């Protein structure tokens, strides 16, 4: 295994708090930098993995969490540091390939879930979708890397997304249970570990079925959410979901950008 020190690598593969500390002069969606204090506390208590500090798993987790911060809170695509802006593409379950501008306008929930019986992306916008899921998960919807199957430039990895369903989802009663979903993603990166493309594979139906399993509220029933944050705490974030039975080959193979930054030390690993 290549010996590295992530602290000496580019900012976008650092710990999320380090990224935020050094991200100045940014146009934040809610007028201020997001606060992940509570999310970090819950991650420390509920994560299944404690990856070594300089492992490939930590590098991938850091990169995706940086991307998630930007997807949720940066409104100017030119201020994103985790992606190659003019080449970035993202798809879900082999569907539409979205550009960075689509993500900024619509948000991760709309593009990752799409139209389903229990969630219709065409009826939501960035703000309504964000409010919908932060209401359902007032303590945060946390995300972590479970396993990494291959090293750059094509990184395949398994992740876990979870939260405690303590607030209404639309007019459905919260069950109070932890909802956990597992998924797989494939990310193409440059030699400098910037994201060129993301492919996500998950079962969005299973996730949404859990959010509607408690049944609808009565006409006079109002469920209370628990201690929501303003701006809402995000974990990545963050918002990838489900079970996927097999990896698919990446269909998007953009040309690597020529960026004058030190290369990712994992790029030389056998895949």
Short mmCIF file of C-alpha atoms in Angstrom, two decimals, residues 60-202:
data_model
loop_
_atom_site.label_atom_id
_atom_site.label_comp_id
_atom_site.label_asym_id
_atom_site.label_seq_id
_atom_site.Cartn_x
_atom_site.Cartn_y
_atom_site.Cartn_z
CA UNK A 60 -12.75 8.83 -0.74
CA UNK A 61 -14.99 9.69 2.19
CA UNK A 62 -13.40 13.12 2.51
CA UNK A 63 -13.75 13.81 -1.21
CA UNK A 64 -17.44 12.87 -1.33
CA UNK A 65 -18.20 14.86 1.81
CA UNK A 66 -16.53 17.92 0.28
CA UNK A 67 -18.65 17.39 -2.82
CA UNK A 68 -21.73 17.14 -0.62
CA UNK A 69 -20.97 20.40 1.14
CA UNK A 70 -20.69 22.10 -2.22
CA UNK A 71 -23.80 20.43 -3.65
CA UNK A 72 -25.90 21.61 -0.72
CA UNK A 73 -24.43 25.00 0.05
CA UNK A 74 -22.47 26.54 -2.87
CA UNK A 75 -24.52 28.42 -5.45
CA UNK A 76 -21.66 29.49 -7.75
CA UNK A 77 -20.30 26.53 -9.78
CA UNK A 78 -16.99 28.36 -10.27
CA UNK A 79 -16.38 28.22 -6.52
CA UNK A 80 -16.58 24.41 -6.36
CA UNK A 81 -13.20 22.79 -5.68
CA UNK A 82 -14.13 19.09 -5.61
CA UNK A 83 -14.99 18.77 -9.32
CA UNK A 84 -13.76 19.75 -12.76
CA UNK A 85 -16.55 22.22 -13.43
CA UNK A 86 -16.84 22.02 -17.22
CA UNK A 87 -16.55 18.23 -17.38
CA UNK A 88 -18.51 17.07 -14.33
CA UNK A 89 -21.43 14.70 -14.85
CA UNK A 90 -23.65 12.80 -12.40
CA UNK A 91 -26.16 10.03 -12.98
CA UNK A 92 -28.35 7.73 -10.90
CA UNK A 93 -29.15 4.11 -11.72
CA UNK A 94 -28.00 4.57 -15.32
CA UNK A 95 -30.33 7.51 -15.93
CA UNK A 96 -29.86 11.06 -17.16
CA UNK A 97 -26.34 12.48 -17.04
CA UNK A 98 -26.59 15.84 -15.26
CA UNK A 99 -24.18 18.77 -15.43
CA UNK A 100 -22.93 20.83 -12.51
CA UNK A 101 -25.40 23.61 -13.30
CA UNK A 102 -28.28 21.12 -13.01
CA UNK A 103 -27.09 20.12 -9.55
CA UNK A 104 -26.80 23.72 -8.39
CA UNK A 105 -30.30 24.51 -9.59
CA UNK A 106 -32.16 21.35 -8.56
CA UNK A 107 -30.18 19.92 -5.65
CA UNK A 108 -29.14 16.37 -4.86
CA UNK A 109 -32.53 15.06 -3.71
CA UNK A 110 -34.35 15.84 -6.95
CA UNK A 111 -31.63 14.40 -9.17
CA UNK A 112 -30.87 11.36 -7.03
CA UNK A 113 -34.45 10.27 -6.37
CA UNK A 114 -36.42 11.35 -9.44
CA UNK A 115 -40.12 10.66 -9.94
CA UNK A 116 -41.54 7.86 -7.78
CA UNK A 117 -44.97 7.12 -6.27
CA UNK A 118 -43.90 8.68 -2.95
CA UNK A 119 -41.71 11.51 -4.24
CA UNK A 120 -42.08 13.43 -7.49
CA UNK A 121 -39.02 15.45 -8.44
CA UNK A 122 -41.02 17.40 -11.04
CA UNK A 123 -43.17 18.83 -8.22
CA UNK A 124 -40.24 19.90 -6.03
CA UNK A 125 -37.50 22.51 -6.17
CA UNK A 126 -34.21 22.79 -4.30
CA UNK A 127 -35.70 24.44 -1.23
CA UNK A 128 -38.82 22.28 -0.93
CA UNK A 129 -36.83 19.04 -1.25
CA UNK A 130 -34.27 20.16 1.30
CA UNK A 131 -37.00 21.14 3.74
CA UNK A 132 -38.84 17.87 3.17
CA UNK A 133 -35.93 15.62 4.15
CA UNK A 134 -34.48 17.81 6.87
CA UNK A 135 -37.92 17.79 8.47
CA UNK A 136 -38.07 14.00 8.30
CA UNK A 137 -34.54 13.67 9.74
CA UNK A 138 -34.15 16.59 12.18
CA UNK A 139 -31.05 15.04 13.75
CA UNK A 140 -29.35 14.71 10.36
CA UNK A 141 -29.11 12.17 7.56
CA UNK A 142 -25.60 10.82 7.98
CA UNK A 143 -23.29 9.29 5.38
CA UNK A 144 -20.13 7.18 5.46
CA UNK A 145 -17.98 5.01 3.21
CA UNK A 146 -18.15 1.32 4.08
CA UNK A 147 -15.77 -0.24 1.57
CA UNK A 148 -13.65 0.88 -1.38
CA UNK A 149 -13.25 -1.69 -4.15
CA UNK A 150 -10.86 0.08 -6.53
CA UNK A 151 -8.36 2.93 -6.52
CA UNK A 152 -8.24 6.01 -8.80
CA UNK A 153 -8.88 6.95 -11.48
CA UNK A 154 -12.03 4.76 -11.33
CA UNK A 155 -13.11 4.41 -7.71
CA UNK A 156 -15.93 2.01 -6.87
CA UNK A 157 -17.18 2.09 -3.31
CA UNK A 158 -20.01 1.05 -1.03
CA UNK A 159 -21.65 3.55 1.30
CA UNK A 160 -24.18 3.80 4.09
CA UNK A 161 -26.76 6.56 4.55
CA UNK A 162 -28.85 6.67 7.73
CA UNK A 163 -30.96 8.83 9.97
CA UNK A 164 -33.67 8.72 12.64
CA UNK A 165 -37.15 9.26 11.20
CA UNK A 166 -38.42 11.65 13.87
CA UNK A 167 -40.28 14.27 11.85
CA UNK A 168 -43.08 14.19 9.30
CA UNK A 169 -42.36 13.17 5.72
CA UNK A 170 -45.04 15.17 3.91
CA UNK A 171 -48.23 14.03 5.71
CA UNK A 172 -46.81 10.68 6.83
CA UNK A 173 -46.32 9.94 10.50
CA UNK A 174 -42.70 9.50 11.68
CA UNK A 175 -41.92 6.06 13.08
CA UNK A 176 -38.95 7.13 15.19
CA UNK A 177 -36.93 4.28 13.73
CA UNK A 178 -33.48 4.51 12.21
CA UNK A 179 -33.69 4.26 8.44
CA UNK A 180 -30.54 2.80 6.93
CA UNK A 181 -29.83 2.46 3.23
CA UNK A 182 -26.78 1.03 1.50
CA UNK A 183 -25.63 1.92 -2.00
CA UNK A 184 -22.78 1.77 -4.47
CA UNK A 185 -21.13 4.59 -6.40
CA UNK A 186 -18.47 4.85 -9.09
CA UNK A 187 -16.44 8.04 -9.28
CA UNK A 188 -14.02 9.01 -12.03
CA UNK A 189 -11.28 11.39 -10.86
CA UNK A 190 -8.37 13.26 -12.38
CA UNK A 191 -4.75 12.66 -11.37
CA UNK A 192 -5.36 15.37 -8.76
CA UNK A 193 -8.40 13.58 -7.34
CA UNK A 194 -10.97 16.05 -8.65
CA UNK A 195 -14.29 14.49 -9.63
CA UNK A 196 -15.08 14.09 -13.32
CA UNK A 197 -18.17 11.93 -12.95
CA UNK A 198 -20.31 10.22 -10.34
CA UNK A 199 -22.57 7.22 -10.93
CA UNK A 200 -24.88 6.22 -8.09
CA UNK A 201 -26.81 2.96 -7.76
CA UNK A 202 -29.46 2.46 -5.08
#
